[in-house]
């Protein structure tokens, strides 16, 4: 539990969804924004957990890590070359 909490908290801190939630709370009911953001994050994380569990039955964690790393490198190279042009 603690590991999942810390990893999720640190990964989400300062991301675009948090900035959007701050902006939304500035103009709307903060309690409604908190409830909506919490429920939305719950479902998004729940889908990731279920999807990860299903994926783990088909392929190894090492394959997922290597594939994710390769995708990260591809996206970073694309971003780099897009910035140059």
Short mmCIF file of N, CA and C in Angstrom, two decimals:
data_model
loop_
_atom_site.label_atom_id
_atom_site.label_comp_id
_atom_site.label_asym_id
_atom_site.label_seq_id
_atom_site.Cartn_x
_atom_site.Cartn_y
_atom_site.Cartn_z
N UNK A 1 0.82 -1.20 0.00
CA UNK A 1 0.00 0.00 0.00
C UNK A 1 0.86 1.26 0.00
N UNK A 2 1.83 1.32 0.91
CA UNK A 2 2.65 2.52 1.04
C UNK A 2 3.46 2.78 -0.23
N UNK A 3 4.01 1.73 -0.82
CA UNK A 3 4.79 1.89 -2.05
C UNK A 3 3.92 2.43 -3.18
N UNK A 4 2.73 1.87 -3.34
CA UNK A 4 1.81 2.34 -4.39
C UNK A 4 1.41 3.78 -4.15
N UNK A 5 1.15 4.14 -2.89
CA UNK A 5 0.77 5.52 -2.56
C UNK A 5 1.89 6.50 -2.91
N UNK A 6 3.09 6.20 -2.45
CA UNK A 6 4.22 7.11 -2.68
C UNK A 6 4.53 7.24 -4.17
N UNK A 7 4.57 6.11 -4.88
CA UNK A 7 4.86 6.17 -6.32
C UNK A 7 3.80 6.96 -7.08
N UNK A 8 2.54 6.73 -6.77
CA UNK A 8 1.46 7.47 -7.44
C UNK A 8 1.50 8.94 -7.08
N UNK A 9 1.70 9.23 -5.80
CA UNK A 9 1.74 10.63 -5.36
C UNK A 9 2.87 11.39 -6.05
N UNK A 10 4.05 10.80 -6.07
CA UNK A 10 5.19 11.49 -6.69
C UNK A 10 5.03 11.61 -8.21
N UNK A 11 4.46 10.59 -8.84
CA UNK A 11 4.28 10.63 -10.29
C UNK A 11 3.24 11.68 -10.68
N UNK A 12 2.23 11.87 -9.86
CA UNK A 12 1.15 12.79 -10.19
C UNK A 12 1.44 14.23 -9.76
N UNK A 13 2.38 14.43 -8.87
CA UNK A 13 2.64 15.77 -8.35
C UNK A 13 3.15 16.69 -9.47
N UNK A 14 2.40 17.75 -9.73
CA UNK A 14 2.82 18.74 -10.71
C UNK A 14 2.54 18.38 -12.15
N UNK A 15 1.80 17.30 -12.41
CA UNK A 15 1.52 16.96 -13.80
C UNK A 15 0.36 17.81 -14.32
N UNK A 16 0.05 17.63 -15.59
CA UNK A 16 -0.98 18.47 -16.22
C UNK A 16 -2.36 18.31 -15.60
N UNK A 17 -2.69 17.09 -15.17
CA UNK A 17 -4.01 16.91 -14.56
C UNK A 17 -4.12 17.67 -13.25
N UNK A 18 -3.03 17.76 -12.50
CA UNK A 18 -3.07 18.52 -11.25
C UNK A 18 -3.19 20.01 -11.54
N UNK A 19 -2.48 20.50 -12.52
CA UNK A 19 -2.58 21.92 -12.90
C UNK A 19 -4.00 22.23 -13.38
N UNK A 20 -4.57 21.34 -14.16
CA UNK A 20 -5.94 21.52 -14.64
C UNK A 20 -6.92 21.52 -13.48
N UNK A 21 -6.71 20.64 -12.53
CA UNK A 21 -7.59 20.58 -11.36
C UNK A 21 -7.50 21.86 -10.55
N UNK A 22 -6.33 22.41 -10.41
CA UNK A 22 -6.16 23.68 -9.70
C UNK A 22 -6.92 24.78 -10.41
N UNK A 23 -6.77 24.84 -11.72
CA UNK A 23 -7.48 25.87 -12.50
C UNK A 23 -8.99 25.69 -12.40
N UNK A 24 -9.46 24.46 -12.46
CA UNK A 24 -10.89 24.19 -12.37
C UNK A 24 -11.42 24.57 -10.99
N UNK A 25 -10.67 24.26 -9.94
CA UNK A 25 -11.10 24.59 -8.58
C UNK A 25 -11.14 26.10 -8.34
N UNK A 26 -10.38 26.85 -9.11
CA UNK A 26 -10.39 28.30 -8.95
C UNK A 26 -11.71 28.90 -9.44
N UNK A 27 -12.41 28.20 -10.31
CA UNK A 27 -13.64 28.75 -10.90
C UNK A 27 -14.90 27.97 -10.55
N UNK A 28 -14.74 26.78 -10.01
CA UNK A 28 -15.90 25.92 -9.70
C UNK A 28 -15.90 25.54 -8.23
N UNK A 29 -16.90 24.81 -7.82
CA UNK A 29 -17.03 24.35 -6.44
C UNK A 29 -15.87 23.40 -6.10
N UNK A 30 -15.01 23.78 -5.13
CA UNK A 30 -13.85 22.93 -4.80
C UNK A 30 -14.22 21.52 -4.34
N UNK A 31 -15.34 21.38 -3.67
CA UNK A 31 -15.75 20.05 -3.20
C UNK A 31 -16.14 19.18 -4.40
N UNK A 32 -16.86 19.75 -5.34
CA UNK A 32 -17.22 19.02 -6.55
C UNK A 32 -16.00 18.67 -7.37
N UNK A 33 -15.06 19.59 -7.46
CA UNK A 33 -13.82 19.34 -8.21
C UNK A 33 -13.02 18.23 -7.53
N UNK A 34 -12.93 18.28 -6.20
CA UNK A 34 -12.21 17.24 -5.46
C UNK A 34 -12.86 15.87 -5.69
N UNK A 35 -14.18 15.82 -5.59
CA UNK A 35 -14.89 14.55 -5.79
C UNK A 35 -14.70 14.05 -7.21
N UNK A 36 -14.88 14.91 -8.19
CA UNK A 36 -14.73 14.50 -9.58
C UNK A 36 -13.32 14.05 -9.91
N UNK A 37 -12.34 14.79 -9.42
CA UNK A 37 -10.94 14.43 -9.69
C UNK A 37 -10.58 13.11 -9.01
N UNK A 38 -11.06 12.92 -7.79
CA UNK A 38 -10.77 11.68 -7.06
C UNK A 38 -11.40 10.47 -7.74
N UNK A 39 -12.66 10.61 -8.14
CA UNK A 39 -13.34 9.50 -8.81
C UNK A 39 -12.70 9.21 -10.17
N UNK A 40 -12.36 10.26 -10.90
CA UNK A 40 -11.71 10.07 -12.19
C UNK A 40 -10.36 9.38 -12.05
N UNK A 41 -9.58 9.79 -11.05
CA UNK A 41 -8.28 9.18 -10.83
C UNK A 41 -8.44 7.72 -10.37
N UNK A 42 -9.46 7.48 -9.55
CA UNK A 42 -9.75 6.11 -9.09
C UNK A 42 -10.00 5.18 -10.27
N UNK A 43 -10.85 5.61 -11.20
CA UNK A 43 -11.16 4.75 -12.35
C UNK A 43 -9.96 4.59 -13.27
N UNK A 44 -9.22 5.66 -13.49
CA UNK A 44 -8.05 5.59 -14.36
C UNK A 44 -7.00 4.64 -13.78
N UNK A 45 -6.74 4.78 -12.48
CA UNK A 45 -5.77 3.90 -11.82
C UNK A 45 -6.28 2.47 -11.76
N UNK A 46 -7.57 2.31 -11.51
CA UNK A 46 -8.16 0.97 -11.48
C UNK A 46 -8.00 0.25 -12.80
N UNK A 47 -8.24 0.96 -13.90
CA UNK A 47 -8.05 0.37 -15.23
C UNK A 47 -6.59 -0.01 -15.45
N UNK A 48 -5.67 0.83 -14.98
CA UNK A 48 -4.25 0.52 -15.13
C UNK A 48 -3.87 -0.72 -14.33
N UNK A 49 -4.42 -0.87 -13.13
CA UNK A 49 -4.12 -2.05 -12.31
C UNK A 49 -4.68 -3.31 -12.96
N UNK A 50 -5.93 -3.26 -13.38
CA UNK A 50 -6.55 -4.44 -14.02
C UNK A 50 -5.83 -4.77 -15.33
N UNK A 51 -5.54 -3.75 -16.13
CA UNK A 51 -4.82 -3.97 -17.39
C UNK A 51 -3.43 -4.53 -17.15
N UNK A 52 -2.74 -4.02 -16.14
CA UNK A 52 -1.41 -4.52 -15.82
C UNK A 52 -1.45 -5.96 -15.35
N UNK A 53 -2.47 -6.28 -14.58
CA UNK A 53 -2.62 -7.66 -14.09
C UNK A 53 -2.88 -8.62 -15.26
N UNK A 54 -3.73 -8.21 -16.19
CA UNK A 54 -4.01 -9.05 -17.36
C UNK A 54 -2.79 -9.17 -18.26
N UNK A 55 -2.07 -8.06 -18.42
CA UNK A 55 -0.87 -8.07 -19.25
C UNK A 55 0.20 -8.98 -18.66
N UNK A 56 0.28 -9.00 -17.33
CA UNK A 56 1.29 -9.83 -16.65
C UNK A 56 1.06 -11.31 -16.88
N UNK A 57 -0.18 -11.69 -17.19
CA UNK A 57 -0.42 -13.11 -17.46
C UNK A 57 0.02 -13.51 -18.87
N UNK A 58 0.23 -12.52 -19.74
CA UNK A 58 0.59 -12.80 -21.13
C UNK A 58 2.07 -12.62 -21.42
N UNK A 59 2.68 -11.58 -20.85
CA UNK A 59 4.10 -11.30 -21.12
C UNK A 59 4.81 -10.95 -19.81
N UNK A 60 6.13 -11.06 -19.83
CA UNK A 60 6.92 -10.83 -18.61
C UNK A 60 7.07 -9.34 -18.32
N UNK A 61 7.39 -9.06 -17.06
CA UNK A 61 7.62 -7.69 -16.65
C UNK A 61 8.84 -7.10 -17.37
N UNK A 62 9.82 -7.93 -17.63
CA UNK A 62 11.02 -7.48 -18.34
C UNK A 62 10.67 -7.00 -19.75
N UNK A 63 9.79 -7.72 -20.43
CA UNK A 63 9.36 -7.33 -21.77
C UNK A 63 8.62 -6.00 -21.73
N UNK A 64 7.77 -5.83 -20.73
CA UNK A 64 7.04 -4.56 -20.58
C UNK A 64 8.02 -3.41 -20.32
N UNK A 65 8.99 -3.63 -19.45
CA UNK A 65 9.97 -2.59 -19.13
C UNK A 65 10.81 -2.21 -20.35
N UNK A 66 11.26 -3.22 -21.10
CA UNK A 66 12.06 -2.94 -22.30
C UNK A 66 11.22 -2.21 -23.35
N UNK A 67 9.98 -2.67 -23.55
CA UNK A 67 9.10 -2.01 -24.53
C UNK A 67 8.81 -0.57 -24.12
N UNK A 68 8.53 -0.36 -22.84
CA UNK A 68 8.28 1.00 -22.35
C UNK A 68 9.50 1.89 -22.52
N UNK A 69 10.68 1.35 -22.24
CA UNK A 69 11.91 2.12 -22.41
C UNK A 69 12.16 2.48 -23.87
N UNK A 70 11.89 1.54 -24.76
CA UNK A 70 12.07 1.81 -26.18
C UNK A 70 11.08 2.87 -26.67
N UNK A 71 9.83 2.76 -26.23
CA UNK A 71 8.84 3.77 -26.60
C UNK A 71 9.24 5.15 -26.09
N UNK A 72 9.75 5.19 -24.85
CA UNK A 72 10.22 6.46 -24.29
C UNK A 72 11.32 7.06 -25.16
N UNK A 73 12.27 6.25 -25.57
CA UNK A 73 13.36 6.73 -26.43
C UNK A 73 12.85 7.21 -27.79
N UNK A 74 11.89 6.47 -28.35
CA UNK A 74 11.31 6.87 -29.64
C UNK A 74 10.59 8.22 -29.51
N UNK A 75 9.77 8.36 -28.45
CA UNK A 75 9.04 9.62 -28.25
C UNK A 75 10.00 10.78 -27.97
N UNK A 76 11.06 10.52 -27.21
CA UNK A 76 12.01 11.60 -26.92
C UNK A 76 12.78 12.01 -28.18
N UNK A 77 13.15 11.04 -29.02
CA UNK A 77 13.83 11.37 -30.28
C UNK A 77 12.89 12.16 -31.19
N UNK A 78 11.64 11.76 -31.25
CA UNK A 78 10.66 12.49 -32.07
C UNK A 78 10.50 13.92 -31.56
N UNK A 79 10.39 14.08 -30.26
CA UNK A 79 10.27 15.43 -29.68
C UNK A 79 11.50 16.28 -29.96
N UNK A 80 12.67 15.65 -29.85
CA UNK A 80 13.92 16.37 -30.10
C UNK A 80 14.00 16.85 -31.53
N UNK A 81 13.71 15.95 -32.48
CA UNK A 81 13.79 16.34 -33.89
C UNK A 81 12.67 17.30 -34.29
N UNK A 82 11.51 17.20 -33.64
CA UNK A 82 10.43 18.15 -33.91
C UNK A 82 10.80 19.54 -33.43
N UNK A 83 11.54 19.62 -32.32
CA UNK A 83 11.95 20.91 -31.79
C UNK A 83 12.99 21.58 -32.68
N UNK A 84 13.78 20.78 -33.39
CA UNK A 84 14.81 21.33 -34.26
C UNK A 84 14.22 21.95 -35.54
N UNK A 85 13.07 21.44 -35.95
CA UNK A 85 12.51 21.95 -37.21
C UNK A 85 11.41 22.95 -37.00
#
